[in-house]
GROMACS .gro file of C-alpha atoms in nm:
model
  255
    1MET     CA    1  11.299   9.117  10.912
    2THR     CA    2  11.088   9.283  10.643
    3LEU     CA    3  10.757   9.105  10.580
    4LEU     CA    4  10.692   9.238  10.229
    5ASP     CA    5  10.972   9.358  10.002
    6VAL     CA    6  10.878   9.508   9.666
    7LYS     CA    7  11.172   9.558   9.431
    8ASN     CA    8  11.173   9.752   9.102
    9LEU     CA    9  10.829   9.642   8.988
   10LYS     CA   10  10.747   9.713   8.626
   11LYS     CA   11  10.429   9.619   8.444
   12ILE     CA   12  10.364   9.668   8.073
   13TYR     CA   13  10.036   9.564   7.913
   14THR     CA   14   9.998   9.504   7.542
   15THR     CA   15   9.655   9.603   7.412
   16ARG     CA   16   9.457   9.335   7.232
   17PHE     CA   17   9.399   9.541   6.920
   18GLY     CA   18   9.686   9.726   6.761
   19GLY     CA   19   9.952   9.585   6.990
   20ASN     CA   20  10.007   9.916   7.171
   21GLN     CA   21  10.198   9.898   7.498
   22VAL     CA   22  10.074  10.062   7.817
   23GLN     CA   23  10.311  10.098   8.110
   24ALA     CA   24  10.108  10.066   8.431
   25LEU     CA   25  10.408  10.046   8.667
   26SER     CA   26  10.751  10.180   8.583
   27ASP     CA   27  10.971  10.128   8.891
   28VAL     CA   28  10.800  10.061   9.225
   29SER     CA   29  11.006   9.975   9.531
   30PHE     CA   30  10.907   9.978   9.899
   31SER     CA   31  10.892   9.747  10.199
   32VAL     CA   32  10.640   9.669  10.472
   33GLU     CA   33  10.740   9.563  10.820
   34PRO     CA   34  10.546   9.304  11.024
   35GLY     CA   35  10.253   9.468  11.200
   36GLU     CA   36  10.241   9.777  10.979
   37TYR     CA   37   9.914   9.931  10.858
   38VAL     CA   38   9.981  10.095  10.521
   39ALA     CA   39   9.758  10.279  10.274
   40ILE     CA   40   9.829  10.319   9.902
   41MET     CA   41   9.674  10.620   9.733
   42GLY     CA   42   9.686  10.776   9.388
   43GLU     CA   43   9.466  10.914   9.114
   44SER     CA   44   9.275  10.681   8.882
   45GLY     CA   45   9.521  10.534   8.633
   46SER     CA   46   9.820  10.584   8.864
   47GLY     CA   47   9.888  10.209   8.882
   48LYS     CA   48   9.773  10.134   9.237
   49THR     CA   49   9.521   9.865   9.139
   50THR     CA   50   9.780   9.698   8.913
   51LEU     CA   51  10.024   9.713   9.205
   52LEU     CA   52   9.777   9.551   9.443
   53ASN     CA   53   9.699   9.274   9.194
   54ILE     CA   54  10.070   9.193   9.163
   55LEU     CA   55  10.126   9.203   9.540
   56ALA     CA   56   9.830   8.968   9.584
   57SER     CA   57   9.976   8.730   9.320
   58LEU     CA   58   9.671   8.785   9.098
   59ASP     CA   59   9.896   8.920   8.822
   60LYS     CA   60  10.261   8.886   8.726
   61PRO     CA   61  10.499   9.180   8.683
   62THR     CA   62  10.692   9.236   8.361
   63ASN     CA   63  11.002   9.286   8.574
   64GLY     CA   64  11.083   9.304   8.944
   65ASP     CA   65  11.026   9.097   9.256
   66VAL     CA   66  10.768   9.068   9.534
   67ILE     CA   67  10.910   8.888   9.837
   68LEU     CA   68  10.665   8.789  10.112
   69ASN     CA   69  10.838   8.663  10.426
   70GLY     CA   70  11.141   8.549  10.227
   71LYS     CA   71  10.942   8.387   9.942
   72ASN     CA   72  10.952   8.543   9.596
   73ILE     CA   73  10.588   8.513   9.492
   74THR     CA   74  10.661   8.609   9.130
   75THR     CA   75  10.835   8.274   9.079
   76ILE     CA   76  10.569   8.047   9.234
   77LYS     CA   77  10.425   7.801   8.983
   78GLU     CA   78  10.070   7.863   8.864
   79LYS     CA   79   9.939   7.534   9.009
   80GLU     CA   80  10.072   7.629   9.354
   81ILE     CA   81   9.972   7.994   9.366
   82SER     CA   82   9.610   7.948   9.482
   83GLY     CA   83   9.714   7.744   9.785
   84PHE     CA   84   9.990   7.990   9.871
   85ARG     CA   85   9.751   8.284   9.844
   86ARG     CA   86   9.490   8.109  10.058
   87LYS     CA   87   9.739   8.029  10.338
   88LYS     CA   88   9.946   8.347  10.342
   89MET     CA   89   9.708   8.627  10.239
   90GLY     CA   90   9.368   8.761  10.338
   91PHE     CA   91   9.154   8.976  10.109
   92VAL     CA   92   8.885   9.238  10.168
   93PHE     CA   93   8.718   9.381   9.858
   94GLN     CA   94   8.493   9.681   9.796
   95ASP     CA   95   8.205   9.462   9.678
   96PHE     CA   96   8.248   9.204   9.959
   97ASN     CA   97   8.275   8.901   9.722
   98LEU     CA   98   8.036   8.693   9.933
   99LEU     CA   99   7.838   8.404   9.783
  100ASP     CA  100   7.463   8.463   9.819
  101THR     CA  101   7.389   8.089   9.821
  102PHE     CA  102   7.613   8.041  10.128
  103SER     CA  103   7.532   8.155  10.482
  104ILE     CA  104   7.759   8.416  10.638
  105LYS     CA  105   7.925   8.138  10.841
  106ASP     CA  106   7.990   7.924  10.533
  107ASN     CA  107   8.130   8.224  10.345
  108ILE     CA  108   8.376   8.281  10.628
  109PHE     CA  109   8.464   7.911  10.639
  110LEU     CA  110   8.529   7.887  10.264
  111PRO     CA  111   8.911   7.933  10.267
  112LEU     CA  112   8.938   7.676  10.548
  113VAL     CA  113   8.717   7.429  10.362
  114LEU     CA  114   8.938   7.466  10.054
  115SER     CA  115   9.239   7.399  10.277
  116GLY     CA  116   9.082   7.077  10.409
  117LYS     CA  117   9.032   7.190  10.770
  118ARG     CA  118   8.795   6.998  11.000
  119HIS     CA  119   8.464   7.148  11.108
  120ARG     CA  120   8.556   7.156  11.477
  121GLU     CA  121   8.876   7.347  11.403
  122MET     CA  122   8.686   7.592  11.183
  123ASN     CA  123   8.435   7.664  11.460
  124GLU     CA  124   8.714   7.717  11.713
  125LYS     CA  125   8.876   7.971  11.482
  126LEU     CA  126   8.549   8.148  11.404
  127LEU     CA  127   8.418   8.217  11.755
  128PRO     CA  128   8.676   8.475  11.874
  129ILE     CA  129   8.675   8.650  11.534
  130ALA     CA  130   8.295   8.669  11.520
  131GLU     CA  131   8.291   8.812  11.872
  132MET     CA  132   8.554   9.074  11.791
  133LEU     CA  133   8.367   9.181  11.477
  134SER     CA  134   8.022   9.167  11.643
  135ILE     CA  135   7.872   8.931  11.385
  136GLU     CA  136   7.773   8.638  11.609
  137ASP     CA  137   7.402   8.707  11.551
  138ILE     CA  138   7.421   8.700  11.169
  139LEU     CA  139   7.629   8.386  11.112
  140GLU     CA  140   7.329   8.179  11.002
  141LYS     CA  141   7.189   8.452  10.777
  142PHE     CA  142   7.263   8.494  10.407
  143PRO     CA  143   7.443   8.794  10.255
  144TYR     CA  144   7.123   8.933  10.102
  145GLU     CA  145   6.966   8.943  10.450
  146VAL     CA  146   7.224   9.172  10.613
  147SER     CA  147   7.350   9.530  10.571
  148GLY     CA  148   7.654   9.642  10.374
  149GLY     CA  149   7.849   9.703  10.692
  150GLN     CA  150   7.768   9.353  10.817
  151LYS     CA  151   7.870   9.204  10.482
  152GLN     CA  152   8.204   9.381  10.501
  153ARG     CA  153   8.263   9.261  10.857
  154ALA     CA  154   8.189   8.907  10.736
  155ALA     CA  155   8.444   8.960  10.457
  156VAL     CA  156   8.698   9.077  10.717
  157ALA     CA  157   8.627   8.762  10.921
  158ARG     CA  158   8.688   8.549  10.610
  159ALA     CA  159   9.020   8.730  10.558
  160LEU     CA  160   9.126   8.680  10.920
  161ILE     CA  161   9.025   8.318  10.972
  162THR     CA  162   9.330   8.170  10.800
  163ASN     CA  163   9.561   8.378  11.022
  164PRO     CA  164   9.727   8.535  10.715
  165GLU     CA  165  10.067   8.699  10.710
  166ILE     CA  166   9.916   9.005  10.541
  167ILE     CA  167   9.568   9.136  10.459
  168PHE     CA  168   9.517   9.319  10.129
  169ALA     CA  169   9.216   9.552  10.132
  170ASP     CA  170   9.093   9.701   9.803
  171GLU     CA  171   8.873  10.010   9.865
  172PRO     CA  172   8.714   9.837  10.168
  173THR     CA  173   8.498  10.139  10.258
  174GLY     CA  174   8.394  10.218   9.900
  175ALA     CA  175   8.045  10.065   9.922
  176LEU     CA  176   7.971  10.167  10.283
  177ASP     CA  177   7.785  10.461  10.435
  178SER     CA  178   7.965  10.691  10.679
  179LYS     CA  179   7.853  10.505  10.993
  180ALA     CA  180   7.958  10.163  10.857
  181THR     CA  181   8.284  10.318  10.732
  182ASP     CA  182   8.368  10.453  11.078
  183HIS     CA  183   8.289  10.113  11.233
  184LEU     CA  184   8.505   9.925  10.981
  185LEU     CA  185   8.800  10.161  11.022
  186LYS     CA  186   8.786  10.118  11.400
  187LEU     CA  187   8.787   9.741  11.350
  188PHE     CA  188   9.085   9.759  11.112
  189SER     CA  189   9.278   9.960  11.372
  190LEU     CA  190   9.183   9.706  11.641
  191ILE     CA  191   9.291   9.417  11.415
  192ASN     CA  192   9.620   9.593  11.340
  193GLU     CA  193   9.681   9.640  11.714
  194THR     CA  194   9.677   9.260  11.751
  195GLY     CA  195   9.983   9.252  11.521
  196GLN     CA  196   9.806   9.188  11.188
  197THR     CA  197   9.978   9.351  10.890
  198ILE     CA  198   9.735   9.536  10.660
  199LEU     CA  199   9.794   9.698  10.321
  200MET     CA  200   9.498   9.896  10.189
  201VAL     CA  201   9.436  10.063   9.853
  202THR     CA  202   9.194  10.351   9.896
  203HIS     CA  203   9.065  10.678   9.751
  204SER     CA  204   8.932  10.778  10.093
  205ILE     CA  205   9.136  11.031  10.290
  206LYS     CA  206   8.940  10.928  10.601
  207ALA     CA  207   9.041  10.562  10.552
  208ALA     CA  208   9.404  10.649  10.479
  209SER     CA  209   9.426  10.875  10.786
  210SER     CA  210   9.350  10.575  11.007
  211THR     CA  211   9.668  10.398  10.892
  212ASN     CA  212  10.027  10.441  11.009
  213ARG     CA  213  10.186  10.513  10.670
  214VAL     CA  214  10.055  10.635  10.335
  215LEU     CA  215  10.226  10.564  10.002
  216PHE     CA  216  10.132  10.779   9.703
  217ILE     CA  217  10.159  10.633   9.353
  218LYS     CA  218  10.195  10.859   9.051
  219ASP     CA  219  10.281  10.764   8.693
  220GLY     CA  220  10.363  10.409   8.800
  221LYS     CA  221  10.609  10.506   9.073
  222VAL     CA  222  10.611  10.570   9.447
  223TYR     CA  223  10.590  10.948   9.444
  224HIS     CA  224  10.583  11.026   9.815
  225GLN     CA  225  10.509  10.871  10.154
  226ILE     CA  226  10.389  11.000  10.489
  227TYR     CA  227  10.451  10.835  10.824
  228ARG     CA  228  10.196  10.906  11.097
  229GLY     CA  229  10.453  10.936  11.372
  230ASN     CA  230  10.298  11.149  11.648
  231MET     CA  231  10.036  11.306  11.422
  232THR     CA  232   9.670  11.290  11.518
  233LYS     CA  233   9.418  11.157  11.265
  234GLU     CA  234   9.317  11.515  11.191
  235GLU     CA  235   9.676  11.621  11.126
  236LEU     CA  236   9.740  11.318  10.906
  237TYR     CA  237   9.414  11.386  10.719
  238ALA     CA  238   9.530  11.741  10.641
  239LYS     CA  239   9.875  11.620  10.533
  240ILE     CA  240   9.724  11.357  10.300
  241SER     CA  241   9.483  11.615  10.155
  242ASP     CA  242   9.770  11.856  10.085
  243THR     CA  243   9.972  11.583   9.914
  244LEU     CA  244   9.679  11.478   9.695
  245THR     CA  245   9.636  11.842   9.592
  246VAL     CA  246  10.001  11.855   9.488
  247LEU     CA  247   9.954  11.529   9.299
  248ALA     CA  248   9.648  11.660   9.115
  249THR     CA  249   9.812  11.990   9.019
  250GLY     CA  250  10.130  11.830   8.895
  251GLY     CA  251  10.360  11.967   9.161
  252GLU     CA  252  10.681  11.803   9.273
  253GLU     CA  253  10.725  11.614   9.598
  254ASN     CA  254  11.020  11.413   9.724
  255ALA     CA  255  10.956  11.042   9.775
   0.00000   0.00000   0.00000
């Protein structure tokens, strides 16, 4: 069974002044299987951020459907959407979105606290995740006391702790140096190997080449996709780079 099914998504924004309409997505359709690790790429303005916001139920499409594990999230009532998002989805953002007044541990616990979980249960969930991500020694520290790479690993722990059906990552390596980027990408691959489904929006060819499939968005549509198959990271990197060159020069590619 498909985990995420995206059908004919269309998104039109009306500008505040002048009433002009801007079409961010014109007709996006694709599916994600359980356990897949997928990257979405495209030039600025291609619609990939709008797409991610709709998939994450942070925005509503003008037309089309997003079905997560059999549930059409575009029809969920506004008062129910936060709880659904908290239980079913994990999020990793470029700027970490950690609260400086909370310790690393309390930041990770936040979605469980909002769900009414007991402290003992939260600790039981945290220990194996903290060990896997090598953040046991910073749990009592505050975000301003740790490095960017450690902040992002804490954000990954927060995304994982609810055991989500899918993790959405928005430019997760964007604020990291090369060493922290390499560490995070290795962790994402390790997390994916446990069966966790991950969908990542990225500009980074290095990040995309660590995934198993890359979708390219152009002019609000899925323009092309590449499956890793038996390709090495280096081969996939070259293939992604070639496709982005075609995208930038206006060439044609079959989706």
